[in-house]
């Protein structure tokens, strides 16, 4: 194909199956690529890092984009209030609360819960022997963890999954009226649900104390956060902390299975877990694209980007840029250094990094030590989404030691 005419909003039919091939072509032939709608698609590490770092020129505020896309709807309210889509000074104020809530101590406090959750799924997996890894493991752990962070009862977790899927799904470049409608309804229901939860917790301080992070957010209400802001940060956290981690776990296992030598190496030398997690994240970034809008006319390499232009930062392209990564197409769990961009960079860098890493660490170490082998029964199904790289289904067979 002629890559000069590539359109991110209307990618070629085989795009999802060959995303890395297309991003490589863009990186090599059109690294600062003008999309037919006038926005720019960036695929090189250097340019993406420079955009992440310069938040005064590159705005995360999405009121213009989402005004056009969502109109005056609950989806608009949500996506323009969550911390990830606001600029300083509001971003600084809200982000501080996340930082105070996600302390190393509060994350450490979750480790035992995470181990217990993983062990409970492993029992079922040992019994079943053949199962869908997504529904029996990678989908369950992050949602159970993030719900536990916010003190959401386990019986309501399916509700949360459905709402999250509809709200985040609305961030895909192209949407049907039905998807828009479902996204907005999900925001309304999610807000009401959280209002009830928070009201309950305010009157039950003993329960509150068991969920340090939620209590921290509740205490900030009225001081640093309005009620609407509080609700949207909770929704955002429930969403941000679950689809992403689910896909990290699914892709991680898939890549380890596809690279049997690396699977065996991690099994034999579990001390490689930290570099292995980074390599999984580099190789298959769960969020493939971040966006910014240019606040003043600026140059990227030798291209002038006019004020107001939206840019798409292709994390999935930057993570395989040979100017930053030696042999980028090779999956190497010992890679170091590994400065991938899967958690973003700069002022909006993921606030849940330590939690995501802890989930991955417990999950992969326990999977590796519980099963001698894990094999795919068929090729996993990849969802037709370009922002989130989602494995929908992954049938596996396990054999015990
Ligand atoms: C593997 C799992 C995860 C990945 C790949 C991931 C990725 C990202 C990325 C790329 C951003 C930056 C967005 C931007 O700059 O526009 C981000 C922001 C964020 N993430 Fe994560 N995330 C993960 C897990 C989590 C978890 C578990 C939580 C919390 C429960 C979380 C909470 C957040 C928050 C609050 C922000 C916004 C930070 C800000 O705007 O200042 N994330 N994440």
Short mmCIF file of C-alpha atoms and ligand atoms in Angstrom, two decimals:
data_model
loop_
_atom_site.label_atom_id
_atom_site.label_comp_id
_atom_site.label_asym_id
_atom_site.label_seq_id
_atom_site.Cartn_x
_atom_site.Cartn_y
_atom_site.Cartn_z
CA UNK A 1 0.00 0.00 0.00
CA UNK A 2 0.99 3.63 -0.46
CA UNK A 3 1.61 4.62 3.16
CA UNK A 4 1.41 8.33 2.27
CA UNK A 5 -2.38 7.95 1.95
CA UNK A 6 -2.76 6.05 5.27
CA UNK A 7 -5.85 7.13 7.21
CA UNK A 8 -5.97 6.25 10.92
CA UNK A 9 -9.74 6.72 10.92
CA UNK A 10 -10.19 4.37 7.95
CA UNK A 11 -7.25 1.98 8.15
CA UNK A 12 -6.77 -0.88 5.67
CA UNK A 13 -8.88 -4.00 6.16
CA UNK A 14 -5.97 -6.05 7.50
CA UNK A 15 -4.81 -3.33 9.90
CA UNK A 16 -5.65 -5.03 13.20
CA UNK A 17 -3.76 -8.19 12.20
CA UNK A 18 -0.70 -6.23 11.09
CA UNK A 19 -0.65 -3.06 13.21
CA UNK A 20 3.09 -3.22 13.87
CA UNK A 21 3.86 -3.63 10.17
CA UNK A 22 1.82 -0.52 9.35
CA UNK A 23 3.34 1.52 12.18
CA UNK A 24 6.82 0.46 11.02
CA UNK A 25 6.02 1.63 7.50
CA UNK A 26 4.77 4.95 8.86
CA UNK A 27 7.85 5.35 11.08
CA UNK A 28 10.15 4.71 8.12
CA UNK A 29 8.31 6.53 5.34
CA UNK A 30 6.06 9.11 6.98
CA UNK A 31 7.08 9.60 10.65
CA UNK A 32 5.13 12.85 11.01
CA UNK A 33 2.20 11.73 8.97
CA UNK A 34 -0.59 14.04 7.91
CA UNK A 35 -3.86 12.16 8.21
CA UNK A 36 -6.50 13.03 5.60
CA UNK A 37 -8.53 14.93 8.26
CA UNK A 38 -5.57 17.27 8.98
CA UNK A 39 -4.47 15.66 12.25
CA UNK A 40 -0.95 14.18 12.54
CA UNK A 41 0.09 10.62 13.31
CA UNK A 42 3.47 10.31 15.10
CA UNK A 43 5.31 7.00 15.22
CA UNK A 44 8.89 7.82 16.24
CA UNK A 45 10.16 7.61 19.82
CA UNK A 46 11.93 10.98 19.77
CA UNK A 47 8.96 13.02 18.56
CA UNK A 48 6.48 11.30 20.87
CA UNK A 49 8.71 11.88 23.89
CA UNK A 50 9.05 15.56 22.98
CA UNK A 51 5.26 15.91 22.80
CA UNK A 52 4.70 14.12 26.14
CA UNK A 53 7.27 16.35 27.82
CA UNK A 54 6.00 19.71 26.60
CA UNK A 55 2.54 19.95 28.15
CA UNK A 56 2.45 23.74 27.68
CA UNK A 57 2.34 23.31 23.91
CA UNK A 58 0.66 19.91 23.74
CA UNK A 59 -2.66 19.93 25.55
CA UNK A 60 -4.55 16.92 26.91
CA UNK A 61 -7.78 18.91 27.20
CA UNK A 62 -10.36 17.23 24.97
CA UNK A 63 -13.27 19.69 25.08
CA UNK A 64 -12.94 20.54 21.38
CA UNK A 65 -12.56 16.92 20.23
CA UNK A 66 -15.25 15.53 22.50
CA UNK A 67 -17.63 18.45 21.95
CA UNK A 68 -17.73 17.50 18.28
CA UNK A 69 -17.89 13.78 19.00
CA UNK A 70 -20.19 13.51 22.03
CA UNK A 71 -22.21 16.77 22.02
CA UNK A 72 -23.55 17.94 25.39
CA UNK A 73 -23.84 14.41 26.78
CA UNK A 74 -22.85 12.49 29.94
CA UNK A 75 -19.98 10.99 27.91
CA UNK A 76 -18.73 14.53 27.29
CA UNK A 77 -18.95 15.37 30.99
CA UNK A 78 -17.04 12.25 31.94
CA UNK A 79 -14.26 12.36 29.41
CA UNK A 80 -13.60 16.08 29.92
CA UNK A 81 -13.52 15.87 33.73
CA UNK A 82 -11.27 12.84 34.24
CA UNK A 83 -7.72 13.66 35.28
CA UNK A 84 -6.22 12.29 32.09
CA UNK A 85 -8.02 14.78 29.87
CA UNK A 86 -7.43 18.04 31.75
CA UNK A 87 -4.49 20.46 31.69
CA UNK A 88 -2.80 22.29 34.59
CA UNK A 89 -3.73 23.90 36.91
CA UNK A 90 -6.77 21.58 37.30
CA UNK A 91 -4.68 18.57 36.38
CA UNK A 92 -2.10 19.38 39.08
CA UNK A 93 -4.82 19.65 41.74
CA UNK A 94 -6.55 16.36 40.81
CA UNK A 95 -3.33 14.43 40.15
CA UNK A 96 -2.03 15.32 43.61
CA UNK A 97 -4.97 13.48 45.13
CA UNK A 98 -4.22 10.35 43.10
CA UNK A 99 -0.60 10.51 44.17
CA UNK A 100 -1.53 10.83 47.81
CA UNK A 101 -3.97 7.94 47.50
CA UNK A 102 -1.63 5.57 45.59
CA UNK A 103 1.22 5.51 48.08
CA UNK A 104 3.68 2.59 48.12
CA UNK A 105 2.13 1.64 51.46
CA UNK A 106 -1.43 1.54 50.10
CA UNK A 107 -0.26 -0.54 47.11
CA UNK A 108 1.71 -2.92 49.34
CA UNK A 109 -1.45 -3.31 51.39
CA UNK A 110 -3.13 -4.83 48.32
CA UNK A 111 -0.52 -7.53 47.70
CA UNK A 112 -2.11 -10.14 49.94
CA UNK A 113 -5.51 -9.58 48.31
CA UNK A 114 -3.95 -9.96 44.85
CA UNK A 115 -2.22 -13.21 45.82
CA UNK A 116 -5.46 -14.60 47.25
CA UNK A 117 -7.41 -13.64 44.14
CA UNK A 118 -4.83 -15.21 41.80
CA UNK A 119 -4.70 -18.39 43.86
CA UNK A 120 -8.47 -18.71 43.78
CA UNK A 121 -8.49 -18.51 39.95
CA UNK A 122 -5.65 -21.02 39.74
CA UNK A 123 -7.70 -23.63 41.60
CA UNK A 124 -10.41 -23.42 38.91
CA UNK A 125 -7.82 -23.49 36.14
CA UNK A 126 -6.20 -26.64 37.57
CA UNK A 127 -9.61 -28.31 37.61
CA UNK A 128 -10.69 -27.23 34.14
CA UNK A 129 -7.38 -27.83 32.31
CA UNK A 130 -8.84 -26.22 29.13
CA UNK A 131 -10.36 -22.75 29.39
CA UNK A 132 -10.51 -19.21 28.06
CA UNK A 133 -7.64 -17.42 29.80
CA UNK A 134 -9.31 -14.03 29.29
CA UNK A 135 -12.58 -14.80 31.05
CA UNK A 136 -11.06 -17.09 33.69
CA UNK A 137 -8.04 -15.00 34.58
CA UNK A 138 -6.96 -11.80 32.86
CA UNK A 139 -10.44 -10.26 32.85
CA UNK A 140 -11.06 -11.15 36.47
CA UNK A 141 -7.95 -10.04 38.29
CA UNK A 142 -7.76 -6.31 37.38
CA UNK A 143 -11.45 -5.68 37.87
CA UNK A 144 -11.44 -7.53 41.18
CA UNK A 145 -8.38 -5.56 42.31
CA UNK A 146 -9.59 -2.14 41.27
CA UNK A 147 -13.04 -2.83 42.75
CA UNK A 148 -11.34 -3.86 45.96
CA UNK A 149 -9.36 -0.58 45.90
CA UNK A 150 -12.64 1.31 45.69
CA UNK A 151 -14.55 -1.01 48.00
CA UNK A 152 -17.04 -2.15 45.34
CA UNK A 153 -18.87 -5.37 46.36
CA UNK A 154 -17.90 -8.43 44.31
CA UNK A 155 -21.47 -9.10 43.17
CA UNK A 156 -21.48 -5.76 41.28
CA UNK A 157 -18.33 -6.38 39.30
CA UNK A 158 -20.02 -7.50 36.10
CA UNK A 159 -21.92 -4.22 36.06
CA UNK A 160 -18.64 -2.31 36.35
CA UNK A 161 -17.09 -4.29 33.49
CA UNK A 162 -20.01 -3.55 31.19
CA UNK A 163 -20.07 0.16 31.99
CA UNK A 164 -16.30 0.45 31.64
CA UNK A 165 -16.36 -1.25 28.26
CA UNK A 166 -19.04 1.11 26.96
CA UNK A 167 -17.41 4.27 28.32
CA UNK A 168 -13.90 3.45 27.12
CA UNK A 169 -15.22 2.02 23.86
CA UNK A 170 -16.49 5.53 23.09
CA UNK A 171 -12.85 6.66 22.77
CA UNK A 172 -12.39 4.68 19.56
CA UNK A 173 -12.10 6.99 16.53
CA UNK A 174 -15.36 5.89 14.87
CA UNK A 175 -18.66 5.25 16.67
CA UNK A 176 -22.21 4.25 15.84
CA UNK A 177 -25.18 6.20 17.36
CA UNK A 178 -25.93 3.06 19.42
CA UNK A 179 -22.43 3.06 20.92
CA UNK A 180 -22.77 6.75 21.79
CA UNK A 181 -26.09 6.14 23.42
CA UNK A 182 -24.86 3.14 25.40
CA UNK A 183 -21.75 5.07 26.52
CA UNK A 184 -23.81 7.96 27.90
CA UNK A 185 -26.28 5.66 29.64
CA UNK A 186 -23.32 3.84 31.21
CA UNK A 187 -21.95 7.13 32.59
CA UNK A 188 -25.34 8.06 34.12
CA UNK A 189 -25.77 4.65 35.75
CA UNK A 190 -22.17 4.49 36.93
CA UNK A 191 -22.44 7.95 38.57
CA UNK A 192 -25.62 7.04 40.40
CA UNK A 193 -24.11 3.76 41.54
CA UNK A 194 -21.00 5.49 42.91
CA UNK A 195 -23.07 8.20 44.63
CA UNK A 196 -24.88 5.46 46.54
CA UNK A 197 -21.61 3.71 47.39
CA UNK A 198 -19.98 6.91 48.61
CA UNK A 199 -23.03 7.91 50.66
CA UNK A 200 -22.97 4.48 52.30
CA UNK A 201 -19.26 4.72 53.05
CA UNK A 202 -19.55 8.20 54.52
CA UNK A 203 -21.94 6.85 57.11
CA UNK A 204 -19.92 3.66 57.77
CA UNK A 205 -16.49 4.88 58.72
CA UNK A 206 -15.34 1.43 59.85
CA UNK A 207 -15.79 0.04 56.30
CA UNK A 208 -14.22 3.17 54.91
CA UNK A 209 -10.97 2.54 56.73
CA UNK A 210 -10.57 -0.83 55.05
CA UNK A 211 -10.38 0.92 51.69
CA UNK A 212 -7.72 3.50 52.13
CA UNK A 213 -7.72 4.78 48.57
CA UNK A 214 -11.47 5.36 48.36
CA UNK A 215 -11.52 7.04 51.78
CA UNK A 216 -8.77 9.34 50.62
CA UNK A 217 -10.76 10.38 47.58
CA UNK A 218 -13.91 10.85 49.66
CA UNK A 219 -12.07 13.06 52.12
CA UNK A 220 -10.86 15.24 49.25
CA UNK A 221 -14.47 15.95 48.22
CA UNK A 222 -15.54 19.47 49.11
CA UNK A 223 -11.91 20.46 49.73
CA UNK A 224 -9.92 19.77 46.58
CA UNK A 225 -12.63 18.07 44.51
CA UNK A 226 -16.26 18.82 43.67
CA UNK A 227 -18.75 15.94 43.87
CA UNK A 228 -18.88 15.67 40.06
CA UNK A 229 -15.09 15.59 39.90
CA UNK A 230 -14.90 12.92 42.57
CA UNK A 231 -17.40 10.69 40.77
CA UNK A 232 -15.62 11.01 37.44
CA UNK A 233 -12.19 10.27 38.94
CA UNK A 234 -13.62 7.10 40.51
CA UNK A 235 -15.17 6.07 37.20
CA UNK A 236 -11.94 6.84 35.40
CA UNK A 237 -9.88 4.84 37.85
CA UNK A 238 -12.21 1.86 37.64
CA UNK A 239 -11.96 2.01 33.85
CA UNK A 240 -8.27 2.89 33.50
CA UNK A 241 -7.22 0.23 35.93
CA UNK A 242 -8.99 -2.64 34.36
CA UNK A 243 -9.02 -2.92 30.55
CA UNK A 244 -5.36 -1.98 30.39
CA UNK A 245 -4.20 -4.53 32.95
CA UNK A 246 -6.45 -7.22 31.47
CA UNK A 247 -4.72 -6.78 28.15
CA UNK A 248 -1.28 -6.69 29.73
CA UNK A 249 -1.99 -10.10 31.26
CA UNK A 250 -3.54 -11.64 28.13
CA UNK A 251 -0.83 -10.37 25.78
CA UNK A 252 1.85 -11.26 28.29
CA UNK A 253 0.85 -14.88 28.43
CA UNK A 254 0.28 -15.01 24.67
CA UNK A 255 3.78 -13.67 23.96
CA UNK A 256 5.37 -16.02 26.49
CA UNK A 257 3.60 -18.95 24.84
CA UNK A 258 4.59 -17.74 21.36
CA UNK A 259 8.21 -17.42 22.51
CA UNK A 260 8.62 -20.77 24.26
CA UNK A 261 12.31 -20.18 25.06
CA UNK A 262 11.36 -17.02 27.00
CA UNK A 263 8.59 -18.88 28.82
CA UNK A 264 11.08 -21.53 29.96
CA UNK A 265 13.65 -18.89 30.89
CA UNK A 266 11.20 -17.05 33.14
CA UNK A 267 10.09 -20.32 34.66
CA UNK A 268 13.72 -21.24 35.43
CA UNK A 269 14.82 -17.75 36.49
CA UNK A 270 11.83 -15.98 38.06
CA UNK A 271 14.12 -13.17 39.17
CA UNK A 272 13.78 -11.89 35.59
CA UNK A 273 10.15 -10.96 36.27
CA UNK A 274 10.65 -7.17 36.35
CA UNK A 275 12.37 -6.97 32.96
CA UNK A 276 9.87 -9.51 31.60
CA UNK A 277 6.93 -7.28 32.58
CA UNK A 278 8.52 -4.28 30.86
CA UNK A 279 9.16 -6.30 27.73
CA UNK A 280 5.55 -7.49 27.64
CA UNK A 281 4.40 -3.88 27.96
CA UNK A 282 6.85 -2.67 25.29
CA UNK A 283 5.98 -5.41 22.83
CA UNK A 284 2.20 -5.19 23.15
CA UNK A 285 1.23 -1.84 24.66
CA UNK A 286 -2.34 -2.19 26.00
CA UNK A 287 -2.98 1.47 25.15
CA UNK A 288 -1.60 1.93 21.66
CA UNK A 289 -2.41 5.59 21.08
CA UNK A 290 -2.42 8.76 23.20
CA UNK A 291 -3.55 12.14 21.91
CA UNK A 292 -2.67 15.78 22.32
CA UNK A 293 -3.71 19.08 20.70
CA UNK A 294 -1.23 21.75 19.68
CA UNK A 295 -1.80 25.03 21.57
CA UNK A 296 0.60 27.14 19.52
CA UNK A 297 2.06 26.66 16.05
CA UNK A 298 5.19 24.60 16.47
CA UNK A 299 7.76 22.53 14.56
CA UNK A 300 8.17 18.76 14.79
CA UNK A 301 11.37 17.88 12.95
CA UNK A 302 10.93 19.98 9.81
CA UNK A 303 7.13 19.94 9.76
CA UNK A 304 5.10 22.95 10.92
CA UNK A 305 2.14 21.91 13.05
CA UNK A 306 -0.46 24.68 13.12
CA UNK A 307 -2.12 25.78 16.37
CA UNK A 308 -5.21 23.69 17.13
CA UNK A 309 -4.00 20.55 15.33
CA UNK A 310 -4.67 17.21 17.04
CA UNK A 311 -1.87 14.63 17.10
CA UNK A 312 -2.03 10.87 17.61
CA UNK A 313 1.01 9.53 19.45
CA UNK A 314 1.43 5.92 18.41
CA UNK A 315 2.96 4.27 21.48
CA UNK A 316 2.94 1.00 19.56
CA UNK A 317 5.21 2.64 16.95
CA UNK A 318 7.58 4.33 19.41
CA UNK A 319 8.04 1.09 21.39
CA UNK A 320 9.52 -0.58 18.31
CA UNK A 321 11.64 2.31 17.10
CA UNK A 322 15.12 0.91 16.32
CA UNK A 323 16.73 4.25 17.22
CA UNK A 324 15.71 3.55 20.83
CA UNK A 325 15.46 -0.25 21.07
CA UNK A 326 18.04 -2.76 19.88
CA UNK A 327 16.37 -5.40 17.66
CA UNK A 328 12.91 -4.06 18.52
CA UNK A 329 10.98 -6.85 16.79
CA UNK A 330 12.54 -9.44 19.11
CA UNK A 331 10.69 -10.30 22.32
CA UNK A 332 13.42 -10.49 24.95
CA UNK A 333 12.39 -10.73 28.61
CA UNK A 334 15.90 -9.75 29.73
CA UNK A 335 15.92 -6.45 27.79
CA UNK A 336 17.53 -3.66 29.77
CA UNK A 337 17.32 -0.71 29.58
CA UNK A 338 13.76 -0.69 28.34
CA UNK A 339 12.31 2.81 28.34
CA UNK A 340 9.04 1.92 26.66
CA UNK A 341 6.20 4.43 26.57
CA UNK A 342 3.36 2.08 27.49
CA UNK A 343 2.58 4.06 30.66
CA UNK A 344 2.99 7.39 28.84
CA UNK A 345 5.45 10.03 30.07
CA UNK A 346 5.47 13.53 31.55
CA UNK A 347 2.81 15.02 33.80
CA UNK A 348 0.12 12.51 32.78
CA UNK A 349 2.29 9.41 33.23
CA UNK A 350 0.10 6.56 34.49
CA UNK A 351 -0.78 6.96 38.16
CA UNK A 352 -1.38 3.21 38.50
CA UNK A 353 2.06 1.96 37.38
CA UNK A 354 2.93 0.32 40.68
CA UNK A 355 -0.44 -1.35 40.96
CA UNK A 356 -0.29 -2.66 37.38
CA UNK A 357 3.24 -3.98 37.92
CA UNK A 358 2.25 -5.68 41.16
CA UNK A 359 -0.69 -7.42 39.47
CA UNK A 360 1.57 -8.60 36.65
CA UNK A 361 4.26 -9.78 39.03
CA UNK A 362 1.94 -11.88 41.17
CA UNK A 363 0.06 -13.19 38.12
CA UNK A 364 3.02 -14.30 35.99
CA UNK A 365 5.11 -15.69 38.85
CA UNK A 366 2.20 -17.77 40.06
CA UNK A 367 1.23 -18.94 36.57
CA UNK A 368 4.82 -19.97 35.81
CA UNK A 369 5.23 -21.88 39.05
CA UNK A 370 1.77 -23.53 38.93
CA UNK A 371 1.85 -24.98 35.43
CA UNK A 372 4.58 -26.89 33.66
CA UNK A 373 3.19 -25.89 30.30
CA UNK A 374 0.52 -23.60 28.93
CA UNK A 375 -0.42 -24.04 25.27
CA UNK A 376 -2.79 -22.24 22.94
CA UNK A 377 -5.68 -24.32 21.64
CA UNK A 378 -6.27 -21.85 18.82
CA UNK A 379 -5.12 -18.43 17.70
CA UNK A 380 -6.40 -15.77 20.14
CA UNK A 381 -9.07 -13.38 18.86
CA UNK A 382 -8.00 -9.73 18.69
CA UNK A 383 -10.77 -7.13 18.96
CA UNK A 384 -11.25 -4.68 16.11
CA UNK A 385 -10.15 -1.68 18.15
CA UNK A 386 -7.15 0.50 17.48
CA UNK A 387 -6.72 2.49 20.71
CA UNK A 388 -6.85 -0.49 23.06
CA UNK A 389 -5.16 -3.68 21.90
CA UNK A 390 -7.61 -6.19 23.25
CA UNK A 391 -7.50 -9.98 23.20
CA UNK A 392 -11.15 -11.02 23.32
CA UNK A 393 -10.66 -14.73 23.72
CA UNK A 394 -7.67 -16.99 24.30
CA UNK A 395 -8.34 -20.72 24.64
CA UNK A 396 -5.49 -22.48 26.43
CA UNK A 397 -4.64 -25.87 27.85
CA UNK A 398 -2.51 -26.23 30.97
CA UNK A 399 -0.49 -29.14 32.28
CA UNK A 400 0.63 -29.34 35.88
CA UNK A 401 4.11 -30.28 37.17
C1 LIG B 1 -0.91 -2.20 32.25
C2 LIG B 1 -1.76 -1.38 32.79
C3 LIG B 1 -1.83 0.09 32.45
C4 LIG B 1 -1.41 0.77 31.35
C5 LIG B 1 -0.74 0.20 30.09
C6 LIG B 1 -1.75 2.17 31.54
C7 LIG B 1 -1.45 3.17 30.64
C8 LIG B 1 -1.64 4.52 30.88
C9 LIG B 1 -1.23 5.59 29.98
C10 LIG B 1 -0.55 5.40 28.63
C11 LIG B 1 -1.56 6.76 30.58
C12 LIG B 1 -1.24 8.16 30.04
C13 LIG B 1 -2.34 8.80 29.24
C14 LIG B 1 -1.93 10.12 28.60
O1 LIG B 1 -0.84 10.64 28.82
O2 LIG B 1 -2.74 10.66 27.82
C15 LIG B 1 -2.21 6.44 31.82
C16 LIG B 1 -2.74 7.35 32.70
C17 LIG B 1 -3.38 7.01 33.88
N1 LIG B 1 -3.54 5.76 34.42
FE1 LIG B 1 -2.86 4.05 33.64
N2 LIG B 1 -2.36 2.30 32.76
C18 LIG B 1 -2.44 1.06 33.36
C19 LIG B 1 -2.97 0.74 34.59
C20 LIG B 1 -3.53 1.64 35.45
C21 LIG B 1 -4.10 1.32 36.74
C22 LIG B 1 -4.11 -0.08 37.36
C23 LIG B 1 -4.58 2.48 37.27
C24 LIG B 1 -5.28 2.74 38.58
C25 LIG B 1 -6.08 1.93 39.17
C26 LIG B 1 -4.30 3.54 36.31
C27 LIG B 1 -4.60 4.87 36.47
C28 LIG B 1 -4.22 5.87 35.61
C29 LIG B 1 -4.51 7.28 35.86
C30 LIG B 1 -5.25 7.86 37.07
C31 LIG B 1 -3.99 7.99 34.77
C32 LIG B 1 -4.08 9.49 34.52
C33 LIG B 1 -2.87 10.19 35.04
C34 LIG B 1 -2.88 11.67 34.73
O3 LIG B 1 -3.54 12.11 33.80
O4 LIG B 1 -2.18 12.39 35.45
N3 LIG B 1 -3.67 2.99 35.22
N4 LIG B 1 -2.23 5.07 31.99
#
